[in-house]
mmCIF file of C-alpha atoms and ligand atoms in Angstrom:
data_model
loop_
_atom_site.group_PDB
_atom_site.id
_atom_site.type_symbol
_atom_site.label_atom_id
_atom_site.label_comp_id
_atom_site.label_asym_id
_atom_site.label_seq_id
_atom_site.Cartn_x
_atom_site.Cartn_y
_atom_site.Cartn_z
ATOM 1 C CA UNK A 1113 0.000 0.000 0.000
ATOM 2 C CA UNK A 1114 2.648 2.143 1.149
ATOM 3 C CA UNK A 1115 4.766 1.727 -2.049
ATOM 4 C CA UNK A 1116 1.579 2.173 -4.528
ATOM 5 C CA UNK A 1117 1.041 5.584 -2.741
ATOM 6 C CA UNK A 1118 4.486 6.548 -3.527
ATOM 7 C CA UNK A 1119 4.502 5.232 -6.689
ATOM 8 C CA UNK A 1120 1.442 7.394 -7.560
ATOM 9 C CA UNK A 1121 3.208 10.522 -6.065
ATOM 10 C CA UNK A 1122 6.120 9.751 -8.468
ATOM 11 C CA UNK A 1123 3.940 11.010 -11.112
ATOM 12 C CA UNK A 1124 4.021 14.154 -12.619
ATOM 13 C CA UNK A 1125 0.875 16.172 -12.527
ATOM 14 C CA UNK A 1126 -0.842 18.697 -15.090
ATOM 15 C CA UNK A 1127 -3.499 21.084 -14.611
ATOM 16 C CA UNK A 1128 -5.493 22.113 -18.125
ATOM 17 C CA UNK A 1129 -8.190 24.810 -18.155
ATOM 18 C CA UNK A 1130 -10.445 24.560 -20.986
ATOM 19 C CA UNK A 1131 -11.112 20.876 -21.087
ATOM 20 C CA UNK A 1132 -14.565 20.514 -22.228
ATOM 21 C CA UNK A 1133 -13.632 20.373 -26.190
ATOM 22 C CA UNK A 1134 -10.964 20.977 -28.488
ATOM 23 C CA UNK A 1135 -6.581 21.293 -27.907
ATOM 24 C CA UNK A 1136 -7.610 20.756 -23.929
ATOM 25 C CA UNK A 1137 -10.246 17.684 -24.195
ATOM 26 C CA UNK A 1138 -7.269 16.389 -27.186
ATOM 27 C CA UNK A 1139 -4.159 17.293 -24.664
ATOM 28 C CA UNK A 1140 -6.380 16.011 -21.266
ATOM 29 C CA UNK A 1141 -6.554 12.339 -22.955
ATOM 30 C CA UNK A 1142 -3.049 12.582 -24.652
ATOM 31 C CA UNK A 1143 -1.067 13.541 -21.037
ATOM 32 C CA UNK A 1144 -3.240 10.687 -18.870
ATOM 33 C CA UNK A 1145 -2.264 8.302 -22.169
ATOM 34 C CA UNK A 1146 0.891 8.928 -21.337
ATOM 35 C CA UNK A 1147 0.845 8.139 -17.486
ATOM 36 C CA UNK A 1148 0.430 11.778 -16.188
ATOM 37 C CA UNK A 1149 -1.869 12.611 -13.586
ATOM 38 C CA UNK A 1150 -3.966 14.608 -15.001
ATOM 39 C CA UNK A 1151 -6.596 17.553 -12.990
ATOM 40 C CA UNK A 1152 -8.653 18.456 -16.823
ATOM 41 C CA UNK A 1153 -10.858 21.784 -15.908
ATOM 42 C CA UNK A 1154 -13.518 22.751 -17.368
ATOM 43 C CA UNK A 1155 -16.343 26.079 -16.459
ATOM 44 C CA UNK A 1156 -19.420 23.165 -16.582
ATOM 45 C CA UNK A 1157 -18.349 19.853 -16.120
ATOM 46 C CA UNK A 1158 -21.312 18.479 -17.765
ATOM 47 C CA UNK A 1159 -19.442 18.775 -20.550
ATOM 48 C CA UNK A 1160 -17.092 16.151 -19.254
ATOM 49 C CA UNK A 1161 -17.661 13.755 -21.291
ATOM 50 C CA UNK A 1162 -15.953 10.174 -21.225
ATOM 51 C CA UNK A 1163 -12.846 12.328 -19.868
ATOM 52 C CA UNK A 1164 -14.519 11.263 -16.159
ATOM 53 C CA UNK A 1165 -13.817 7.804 -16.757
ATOM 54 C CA UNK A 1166 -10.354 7.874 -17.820
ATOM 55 C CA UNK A 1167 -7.918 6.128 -15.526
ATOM 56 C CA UNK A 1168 -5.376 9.147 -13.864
ATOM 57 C CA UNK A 1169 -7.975 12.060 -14.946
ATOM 58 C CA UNK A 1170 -9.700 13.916 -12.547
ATOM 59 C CA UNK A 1171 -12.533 16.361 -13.808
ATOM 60 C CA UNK A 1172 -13.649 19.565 -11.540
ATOM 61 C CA UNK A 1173 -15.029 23.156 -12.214
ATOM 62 C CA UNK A 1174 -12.650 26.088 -13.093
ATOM 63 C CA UNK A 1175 -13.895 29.005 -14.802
ATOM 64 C CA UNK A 1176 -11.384 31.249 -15.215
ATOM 65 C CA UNK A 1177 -13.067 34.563 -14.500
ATOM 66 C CA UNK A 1178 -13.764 33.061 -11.171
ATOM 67 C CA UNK A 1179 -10.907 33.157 -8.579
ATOM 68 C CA UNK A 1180 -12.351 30.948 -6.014
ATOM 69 C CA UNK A 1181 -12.875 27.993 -8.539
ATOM 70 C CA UNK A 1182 -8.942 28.460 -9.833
ATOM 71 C CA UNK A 1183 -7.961 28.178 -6.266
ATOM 72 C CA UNK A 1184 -10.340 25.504 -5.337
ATOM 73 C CA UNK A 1185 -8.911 23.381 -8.516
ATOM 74 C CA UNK A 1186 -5.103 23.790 -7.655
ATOM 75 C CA UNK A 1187 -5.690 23.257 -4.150
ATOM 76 C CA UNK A 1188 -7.752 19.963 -4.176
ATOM 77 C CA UNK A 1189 -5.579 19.057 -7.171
ATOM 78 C CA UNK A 1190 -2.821 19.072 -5.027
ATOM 79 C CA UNK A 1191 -4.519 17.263 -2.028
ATOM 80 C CA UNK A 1192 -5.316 14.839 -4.720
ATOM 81 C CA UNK A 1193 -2.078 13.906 -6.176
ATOM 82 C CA UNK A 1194 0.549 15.768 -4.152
ATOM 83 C CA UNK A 1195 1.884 18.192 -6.579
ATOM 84 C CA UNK A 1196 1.683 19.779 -9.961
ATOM 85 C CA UNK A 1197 4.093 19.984 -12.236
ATOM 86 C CA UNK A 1198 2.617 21.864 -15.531
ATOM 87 C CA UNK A 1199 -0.325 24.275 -15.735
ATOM 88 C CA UNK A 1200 -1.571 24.843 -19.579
ATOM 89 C CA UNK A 1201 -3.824 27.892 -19.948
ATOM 90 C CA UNK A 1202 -5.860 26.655 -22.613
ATOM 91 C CA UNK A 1203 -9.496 28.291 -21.482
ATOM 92 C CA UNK A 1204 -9.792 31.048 -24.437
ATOM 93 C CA UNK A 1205 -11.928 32.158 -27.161
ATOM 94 C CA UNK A 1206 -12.563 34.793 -30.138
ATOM 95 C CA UNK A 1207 -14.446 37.665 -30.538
ATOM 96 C CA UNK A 1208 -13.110 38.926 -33.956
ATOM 97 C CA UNK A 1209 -15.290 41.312 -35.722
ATOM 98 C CA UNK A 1210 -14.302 44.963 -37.340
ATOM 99 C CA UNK A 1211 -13.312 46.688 -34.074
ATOM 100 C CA UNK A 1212 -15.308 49.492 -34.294
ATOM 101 C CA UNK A 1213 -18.664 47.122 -34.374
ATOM 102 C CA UNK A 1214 -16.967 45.602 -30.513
ATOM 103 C CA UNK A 1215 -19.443 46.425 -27.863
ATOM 104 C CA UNK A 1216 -16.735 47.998 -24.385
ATOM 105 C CA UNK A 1217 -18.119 44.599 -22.738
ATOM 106 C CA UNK A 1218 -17.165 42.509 -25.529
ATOM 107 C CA UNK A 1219 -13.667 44.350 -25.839
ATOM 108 C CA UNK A 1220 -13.587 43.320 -21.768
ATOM 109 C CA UNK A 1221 -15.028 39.922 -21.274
ATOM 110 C CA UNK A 1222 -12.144 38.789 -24.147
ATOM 111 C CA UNK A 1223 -9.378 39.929 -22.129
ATOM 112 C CA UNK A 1224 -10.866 38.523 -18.593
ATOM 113 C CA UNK A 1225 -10.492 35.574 -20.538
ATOM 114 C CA UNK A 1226 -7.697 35.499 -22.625
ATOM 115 C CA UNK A 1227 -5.312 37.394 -20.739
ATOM 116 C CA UNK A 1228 -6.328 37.965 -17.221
ATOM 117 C CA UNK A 1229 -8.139 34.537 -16.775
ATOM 118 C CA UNK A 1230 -4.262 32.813 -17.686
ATOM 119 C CA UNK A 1231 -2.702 35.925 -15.338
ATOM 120 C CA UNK A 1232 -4.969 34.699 -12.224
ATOM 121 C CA UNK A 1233 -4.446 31.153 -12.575
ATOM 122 C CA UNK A 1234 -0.455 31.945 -12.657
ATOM 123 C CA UNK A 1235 -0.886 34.302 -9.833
ATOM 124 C CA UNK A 1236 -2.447 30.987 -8.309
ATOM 125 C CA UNK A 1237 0.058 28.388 -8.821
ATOM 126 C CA UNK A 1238 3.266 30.257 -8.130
ATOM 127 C CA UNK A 1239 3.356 29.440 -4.957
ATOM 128 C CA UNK A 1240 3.546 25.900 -5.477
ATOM 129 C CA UNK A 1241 5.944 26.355 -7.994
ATOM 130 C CA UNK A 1242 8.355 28.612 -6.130
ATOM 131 C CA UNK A 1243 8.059 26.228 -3.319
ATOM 132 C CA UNK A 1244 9.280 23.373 -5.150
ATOM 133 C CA UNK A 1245 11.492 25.341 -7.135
ATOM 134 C CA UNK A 1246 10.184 23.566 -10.359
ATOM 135 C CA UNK A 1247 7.115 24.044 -12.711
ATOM 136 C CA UNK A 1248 6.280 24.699 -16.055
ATOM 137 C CA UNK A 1249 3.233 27.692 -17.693
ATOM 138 C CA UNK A 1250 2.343 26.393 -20.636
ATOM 139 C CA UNK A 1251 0.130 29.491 -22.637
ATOM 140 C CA UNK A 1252 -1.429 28.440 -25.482
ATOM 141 C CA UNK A 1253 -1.092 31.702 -27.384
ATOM 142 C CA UNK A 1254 -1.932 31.634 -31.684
ATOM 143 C CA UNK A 1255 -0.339 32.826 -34.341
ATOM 144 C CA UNK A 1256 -2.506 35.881 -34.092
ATOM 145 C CA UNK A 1257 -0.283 36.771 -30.569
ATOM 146 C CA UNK A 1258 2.643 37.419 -33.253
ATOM 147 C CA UNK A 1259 0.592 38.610 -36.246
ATOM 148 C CA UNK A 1260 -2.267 41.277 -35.998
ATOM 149 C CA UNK A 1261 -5.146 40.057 -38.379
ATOM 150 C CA UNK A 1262 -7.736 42.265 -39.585
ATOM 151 C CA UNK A 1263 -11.204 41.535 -38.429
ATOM 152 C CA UNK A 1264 -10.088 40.048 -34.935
ATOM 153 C CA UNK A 1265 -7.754 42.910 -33.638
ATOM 154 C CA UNK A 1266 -9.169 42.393 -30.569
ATOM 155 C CA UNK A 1267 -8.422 38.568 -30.115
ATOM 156 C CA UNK A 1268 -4.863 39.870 -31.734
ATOM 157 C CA UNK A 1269 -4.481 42.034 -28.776
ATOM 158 C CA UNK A 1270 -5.312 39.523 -25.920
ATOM 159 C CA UNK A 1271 -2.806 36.973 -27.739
ATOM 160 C CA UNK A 1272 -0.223 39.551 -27.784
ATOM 161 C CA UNK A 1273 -0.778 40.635 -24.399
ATOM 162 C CA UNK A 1274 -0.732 36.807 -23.174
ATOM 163 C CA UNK A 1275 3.026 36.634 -25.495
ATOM 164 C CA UNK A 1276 4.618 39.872 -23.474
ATOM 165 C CA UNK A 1277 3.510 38.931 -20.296
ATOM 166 C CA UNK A 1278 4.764 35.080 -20.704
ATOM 167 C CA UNK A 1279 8.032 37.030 -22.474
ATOM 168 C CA UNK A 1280 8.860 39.346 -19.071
ATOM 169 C CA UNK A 1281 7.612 36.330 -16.239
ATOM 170 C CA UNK A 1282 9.631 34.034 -18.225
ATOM 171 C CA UNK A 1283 12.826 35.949 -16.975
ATOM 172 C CA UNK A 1284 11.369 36.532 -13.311
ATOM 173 C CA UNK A 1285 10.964 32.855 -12.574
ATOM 174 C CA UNK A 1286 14.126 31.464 -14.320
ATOM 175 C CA UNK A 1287 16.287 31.726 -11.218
ATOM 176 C CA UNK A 1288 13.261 29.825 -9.373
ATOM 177 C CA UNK A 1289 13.310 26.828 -11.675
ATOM 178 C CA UNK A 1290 9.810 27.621 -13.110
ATOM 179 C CA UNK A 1291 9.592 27.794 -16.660
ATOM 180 C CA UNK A 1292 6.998 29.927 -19.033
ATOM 181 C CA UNK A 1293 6.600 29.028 -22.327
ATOM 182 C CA UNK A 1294 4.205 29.568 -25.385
ATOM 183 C CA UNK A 1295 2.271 27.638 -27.879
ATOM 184 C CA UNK A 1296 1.123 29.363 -31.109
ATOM 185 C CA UNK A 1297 -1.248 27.270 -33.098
ATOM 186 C CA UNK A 1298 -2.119 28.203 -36.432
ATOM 187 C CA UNK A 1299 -5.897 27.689 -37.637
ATOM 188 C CA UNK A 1300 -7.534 24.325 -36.214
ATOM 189 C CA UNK A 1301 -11.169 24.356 -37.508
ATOM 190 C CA UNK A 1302 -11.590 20.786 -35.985
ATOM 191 C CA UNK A 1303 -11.947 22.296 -32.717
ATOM 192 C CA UNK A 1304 -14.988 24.518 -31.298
ATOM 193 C CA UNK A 1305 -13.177 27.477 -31.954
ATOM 194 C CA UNK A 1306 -15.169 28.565 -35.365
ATOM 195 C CA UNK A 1307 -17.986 27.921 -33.673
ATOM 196 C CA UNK A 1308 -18.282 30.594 -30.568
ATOM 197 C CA UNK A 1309 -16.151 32.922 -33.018
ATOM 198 C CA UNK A 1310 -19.507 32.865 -34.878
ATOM 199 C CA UNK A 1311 -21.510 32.928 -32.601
ATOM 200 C CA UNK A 1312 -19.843 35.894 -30.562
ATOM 201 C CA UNK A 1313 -19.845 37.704 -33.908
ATOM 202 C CA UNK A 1314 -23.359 37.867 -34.104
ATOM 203 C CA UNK A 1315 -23.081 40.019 -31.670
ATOM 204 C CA UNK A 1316 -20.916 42.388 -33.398
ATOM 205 C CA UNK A 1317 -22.541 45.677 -34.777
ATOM 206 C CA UNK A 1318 -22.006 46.326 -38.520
ATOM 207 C CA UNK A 1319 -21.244 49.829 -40.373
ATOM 208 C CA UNK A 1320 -21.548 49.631 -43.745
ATOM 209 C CA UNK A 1321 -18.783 51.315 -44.433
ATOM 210 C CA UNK A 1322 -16.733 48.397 -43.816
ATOM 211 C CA UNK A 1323 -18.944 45.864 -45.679
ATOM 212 C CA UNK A 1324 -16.826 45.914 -49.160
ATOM 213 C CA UNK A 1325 -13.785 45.214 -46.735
ATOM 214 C CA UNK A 1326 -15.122 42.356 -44.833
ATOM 215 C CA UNK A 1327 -16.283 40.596 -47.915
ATOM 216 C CA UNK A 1328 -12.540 40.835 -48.830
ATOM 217 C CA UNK A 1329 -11.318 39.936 -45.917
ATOM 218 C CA UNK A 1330 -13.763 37.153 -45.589
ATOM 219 C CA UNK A 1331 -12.662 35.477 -49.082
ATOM 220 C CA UNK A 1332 -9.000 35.714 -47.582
ATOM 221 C CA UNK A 1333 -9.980 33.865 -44.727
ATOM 222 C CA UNK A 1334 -11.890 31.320 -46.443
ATOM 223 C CA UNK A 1335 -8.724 30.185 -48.727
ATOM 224 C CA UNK A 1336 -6.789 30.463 -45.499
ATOM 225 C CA UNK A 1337 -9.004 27.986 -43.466
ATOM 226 C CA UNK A 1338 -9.160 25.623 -46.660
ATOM 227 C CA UNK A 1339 -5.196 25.932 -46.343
ATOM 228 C CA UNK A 1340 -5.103 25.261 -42.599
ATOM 229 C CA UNK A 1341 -3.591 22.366 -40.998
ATOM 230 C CA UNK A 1342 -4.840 19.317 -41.253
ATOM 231 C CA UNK A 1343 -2.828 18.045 -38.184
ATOM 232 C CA UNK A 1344 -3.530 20.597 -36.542
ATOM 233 C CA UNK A 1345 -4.822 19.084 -33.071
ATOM 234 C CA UNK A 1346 -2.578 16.588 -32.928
ATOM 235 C CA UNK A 1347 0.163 18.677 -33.616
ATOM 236 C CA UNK A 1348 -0.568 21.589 -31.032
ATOM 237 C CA UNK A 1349 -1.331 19.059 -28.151
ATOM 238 C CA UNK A 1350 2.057 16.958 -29.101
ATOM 239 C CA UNK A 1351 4.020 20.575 -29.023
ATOM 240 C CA UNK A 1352 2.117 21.083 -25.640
ATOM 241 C CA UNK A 1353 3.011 17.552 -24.523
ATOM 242 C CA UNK A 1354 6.779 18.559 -25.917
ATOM 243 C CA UNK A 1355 6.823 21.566 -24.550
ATOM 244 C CA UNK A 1356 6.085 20.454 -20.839
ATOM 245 C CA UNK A 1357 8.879 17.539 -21.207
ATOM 246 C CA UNK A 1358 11.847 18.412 -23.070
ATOM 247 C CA UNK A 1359 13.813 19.926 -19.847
ATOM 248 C CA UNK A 1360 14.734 23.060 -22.487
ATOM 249 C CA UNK A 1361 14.193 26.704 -21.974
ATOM 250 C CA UNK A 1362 12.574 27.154 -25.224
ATOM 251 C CA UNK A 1363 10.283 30.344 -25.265
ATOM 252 C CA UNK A 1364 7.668 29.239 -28.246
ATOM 253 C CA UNK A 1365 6.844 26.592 -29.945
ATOM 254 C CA UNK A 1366 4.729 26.643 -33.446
ATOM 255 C CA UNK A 1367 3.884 23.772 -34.787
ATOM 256 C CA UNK A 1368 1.527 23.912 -37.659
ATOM 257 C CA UNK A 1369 2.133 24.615 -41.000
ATOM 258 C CA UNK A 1370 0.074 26.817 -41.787
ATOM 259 C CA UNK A 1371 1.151 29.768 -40.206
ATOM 260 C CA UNK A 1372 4.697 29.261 -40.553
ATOM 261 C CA UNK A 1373 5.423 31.612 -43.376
ATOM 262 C CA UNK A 1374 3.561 34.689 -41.794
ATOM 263 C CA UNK A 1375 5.749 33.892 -38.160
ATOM 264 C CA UNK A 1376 8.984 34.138 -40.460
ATOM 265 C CA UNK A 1377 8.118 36.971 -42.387
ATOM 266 C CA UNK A 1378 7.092 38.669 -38.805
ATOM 267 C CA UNK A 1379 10.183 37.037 -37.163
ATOM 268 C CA UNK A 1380 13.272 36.535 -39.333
ATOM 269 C CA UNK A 1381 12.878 39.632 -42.155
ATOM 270 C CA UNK A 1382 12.783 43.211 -42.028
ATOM 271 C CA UNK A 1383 9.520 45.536 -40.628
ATOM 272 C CA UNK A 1384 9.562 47.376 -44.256
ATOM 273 C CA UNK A 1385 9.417 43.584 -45.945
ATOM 274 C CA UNK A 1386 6.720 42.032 -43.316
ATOM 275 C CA UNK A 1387 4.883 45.174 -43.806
ATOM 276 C CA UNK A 1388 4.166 44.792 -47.510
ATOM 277 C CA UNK A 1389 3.887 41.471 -47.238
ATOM 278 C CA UNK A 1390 0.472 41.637 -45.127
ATOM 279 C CA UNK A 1391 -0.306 44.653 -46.645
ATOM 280 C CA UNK A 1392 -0.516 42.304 -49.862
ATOM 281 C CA UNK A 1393 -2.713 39.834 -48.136
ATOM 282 C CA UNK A 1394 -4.886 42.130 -46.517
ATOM 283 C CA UNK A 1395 -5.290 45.222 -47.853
ATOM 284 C CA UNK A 1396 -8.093 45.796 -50.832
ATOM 285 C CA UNK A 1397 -7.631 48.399 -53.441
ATOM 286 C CA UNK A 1398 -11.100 47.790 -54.242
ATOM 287 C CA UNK A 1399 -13.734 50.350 -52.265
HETATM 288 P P1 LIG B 2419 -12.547 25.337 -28.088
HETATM 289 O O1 LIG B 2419 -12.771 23.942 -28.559
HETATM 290 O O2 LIG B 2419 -13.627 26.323 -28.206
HETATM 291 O O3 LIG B 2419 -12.020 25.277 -26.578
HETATM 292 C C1 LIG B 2419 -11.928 26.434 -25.788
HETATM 293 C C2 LIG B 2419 -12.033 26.042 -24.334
HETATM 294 O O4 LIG B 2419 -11.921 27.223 -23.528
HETATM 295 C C3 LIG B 2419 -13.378 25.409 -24.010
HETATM 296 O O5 LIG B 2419 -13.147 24.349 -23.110
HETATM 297 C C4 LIG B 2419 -14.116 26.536 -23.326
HETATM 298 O O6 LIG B 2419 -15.097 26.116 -22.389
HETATM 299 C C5 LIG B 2419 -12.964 27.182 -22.590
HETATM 300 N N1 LIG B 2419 -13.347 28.459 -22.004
HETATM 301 C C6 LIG B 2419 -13.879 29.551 -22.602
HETATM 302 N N2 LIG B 2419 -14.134 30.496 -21.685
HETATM 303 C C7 LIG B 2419 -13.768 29.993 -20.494
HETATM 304 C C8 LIG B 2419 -13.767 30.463 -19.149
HETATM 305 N N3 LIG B 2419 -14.246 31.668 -18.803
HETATM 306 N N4 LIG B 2419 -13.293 29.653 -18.158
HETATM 307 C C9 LIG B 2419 -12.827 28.436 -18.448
HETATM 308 N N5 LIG B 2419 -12.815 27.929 -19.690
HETATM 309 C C10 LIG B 2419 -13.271 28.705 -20.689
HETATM 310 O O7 LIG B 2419 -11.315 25.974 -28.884
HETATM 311 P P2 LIG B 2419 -9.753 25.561 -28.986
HETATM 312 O O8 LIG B 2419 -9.372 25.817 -30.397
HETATM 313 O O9 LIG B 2419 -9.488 24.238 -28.402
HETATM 314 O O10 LIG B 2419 -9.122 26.721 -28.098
HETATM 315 C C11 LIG B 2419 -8.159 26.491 -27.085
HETATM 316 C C12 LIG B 2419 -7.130 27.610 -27.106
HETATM 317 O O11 LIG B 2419 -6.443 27.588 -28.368
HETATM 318 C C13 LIG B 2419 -7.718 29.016 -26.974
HETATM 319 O O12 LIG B 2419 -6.920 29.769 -26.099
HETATM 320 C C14 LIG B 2419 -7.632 29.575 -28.401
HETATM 321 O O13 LIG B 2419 -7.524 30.975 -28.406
HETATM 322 C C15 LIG B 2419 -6.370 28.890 -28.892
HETATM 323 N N6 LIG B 2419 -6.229 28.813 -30.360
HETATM 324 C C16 LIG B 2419 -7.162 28.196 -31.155
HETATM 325 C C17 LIG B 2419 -6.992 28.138 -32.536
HETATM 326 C C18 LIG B 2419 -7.976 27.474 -33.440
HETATM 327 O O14 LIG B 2419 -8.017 27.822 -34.640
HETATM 328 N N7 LIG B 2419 -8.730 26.510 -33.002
HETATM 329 C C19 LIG B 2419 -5.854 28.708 -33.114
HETATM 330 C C20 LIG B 2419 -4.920 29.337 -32.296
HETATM 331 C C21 LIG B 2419 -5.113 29.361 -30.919
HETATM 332 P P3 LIG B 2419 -16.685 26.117 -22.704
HETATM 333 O O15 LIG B 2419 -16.951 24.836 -23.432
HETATM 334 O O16 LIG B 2419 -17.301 26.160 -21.350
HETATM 335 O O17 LIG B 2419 -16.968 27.343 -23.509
#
């Protein structure tokens, strides 16, 4: 008895938010696959699914915009299997839309989110982590927290928001052995992403003035989601997976195809060369 109970504690420990579909449903099942403890959270947990019945899984409420449920999951997560080693801030949606449609609410509820949703559950764990002097953030960022895209400047914003803030902690928690790092998927229509990105766009008011645009824009995006990915999924939660086990102080990690060329063009070439490259893909002459 006394060796199976220390056997168990020999496991390392994730916590997920977001679990109920998509990269943190895919990454829950892929980390308990691969012998990890795993604490999957989820806002309503009736959307469990067969994730309750997985051996090493344990389901339980965290909404991020909620402190006492982010502190209620770490700390029974811990009572439960003695430690955690990686937390993945998954929990995140998209309210694109032309920005000046974006209701103030709308503009706030994405960033309590996206950005200060993954700041309070950091804010949570770090004192585990510090104590233990080991730990890893996982933020699953996009390609959009590199690249500004038209029609979701606002989701653009939170992304790049979540990508400087993991950028600056990364450097405060070195010397504590905790690690920060960031995932940037590309476009993954298999997930419910496309979905609540509708349906918070119906919710978007339109000005006219901006219709030839978004017709534009929305051709663009159509070739671009034909073009995404196919992998996607199981790429992002095996970089995620990666990402919490290779021991190496890598900041980000991109692993779909799709947006590889616009993360160069942003990353390895010159502002003047990036610039009319997007301004290529985005901008119409037609008005
Ligand atoms: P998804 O299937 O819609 O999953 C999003 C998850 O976030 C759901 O579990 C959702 O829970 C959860 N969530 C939303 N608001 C929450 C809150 N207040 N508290 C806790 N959980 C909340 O989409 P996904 O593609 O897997 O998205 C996961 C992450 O990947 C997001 O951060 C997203 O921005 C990022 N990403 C996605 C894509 C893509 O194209 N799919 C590309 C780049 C980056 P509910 O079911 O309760 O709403």
């Amino acid at each position: 008895m006394h060796q199976h109970k220390h056997k168990i504690n020999m496991k390392n420990t994730v916590l997920l938010t977001g679990t109920s579909s998509g990269f943190g449903a895919t990454a829950a099942r892929l980390f308990a696959e691969r012998g990890w403890h795993v604490i999957a959270t989820m806002r309503d947990t009736s959307k469990a699914g067969d994730l309750r019945s997985l051996p090493n899984v344990w389901v339980t409420t965290l909404d991020v915009q909620d402190l006492t449920t982010i502190d209620d999951a770490i700390a029974d997560g811990i009572e439960r299997f003695g430690h955690i080693d990686v937390v993945i801030n998954n929990a995140g949606y998209g309210q694109f839309g032309i920005f000046e449609g974006l209701s103030r609410e709308a503009i706030q509820a994405q960033f309590d989110v996206n950005v200060f949703g993954a700041m309070d559950v950091t804010r949570a764990i770090l004192p585990h982590f510090r104590a233990r002097r080991a730990g890893t953030i996982l933020n699953i960022s996009s390609g959009a927290g590199a690249i500004g895209f038209p029609m979701a400047s606002l989701y653009s914003a939170s992304k790049f928001a979540l990508e400087g803030f993991s950028e600056g902690l990364r450097y405060e928690l070195a010397s504590l052995g905790i690690r920060v790092k960031l995932i940037e998927p590309g476009g993954a229509p298999q997930t419910g992403f496309m979905a609540r990105v509708g349906g918070e766009s119906a919710g978007v008011a339109v000005i006219e003035d901006y219709l030839p645009f978004m017709q534009h824009i929305g051709q663009i995006y159509g070739g671009m989601s034909a073009a995404s990915d196919p992998d996607a999924v199981e790429k992002v939660v095996e970089a995620m997976y990666e990402a919490a086990t290779d021991g190496k102080d890598q900041l980000r990690y991109a692993p779909t195809d799709d947006i590889q060329p616009l993360l160069q063009a942003r990353r390895s070439t010159s502002e003047p060369t990036y610039q009319s490259l997007t301004h290529q893909l985005f901008v119409s002459t037609e008005a």
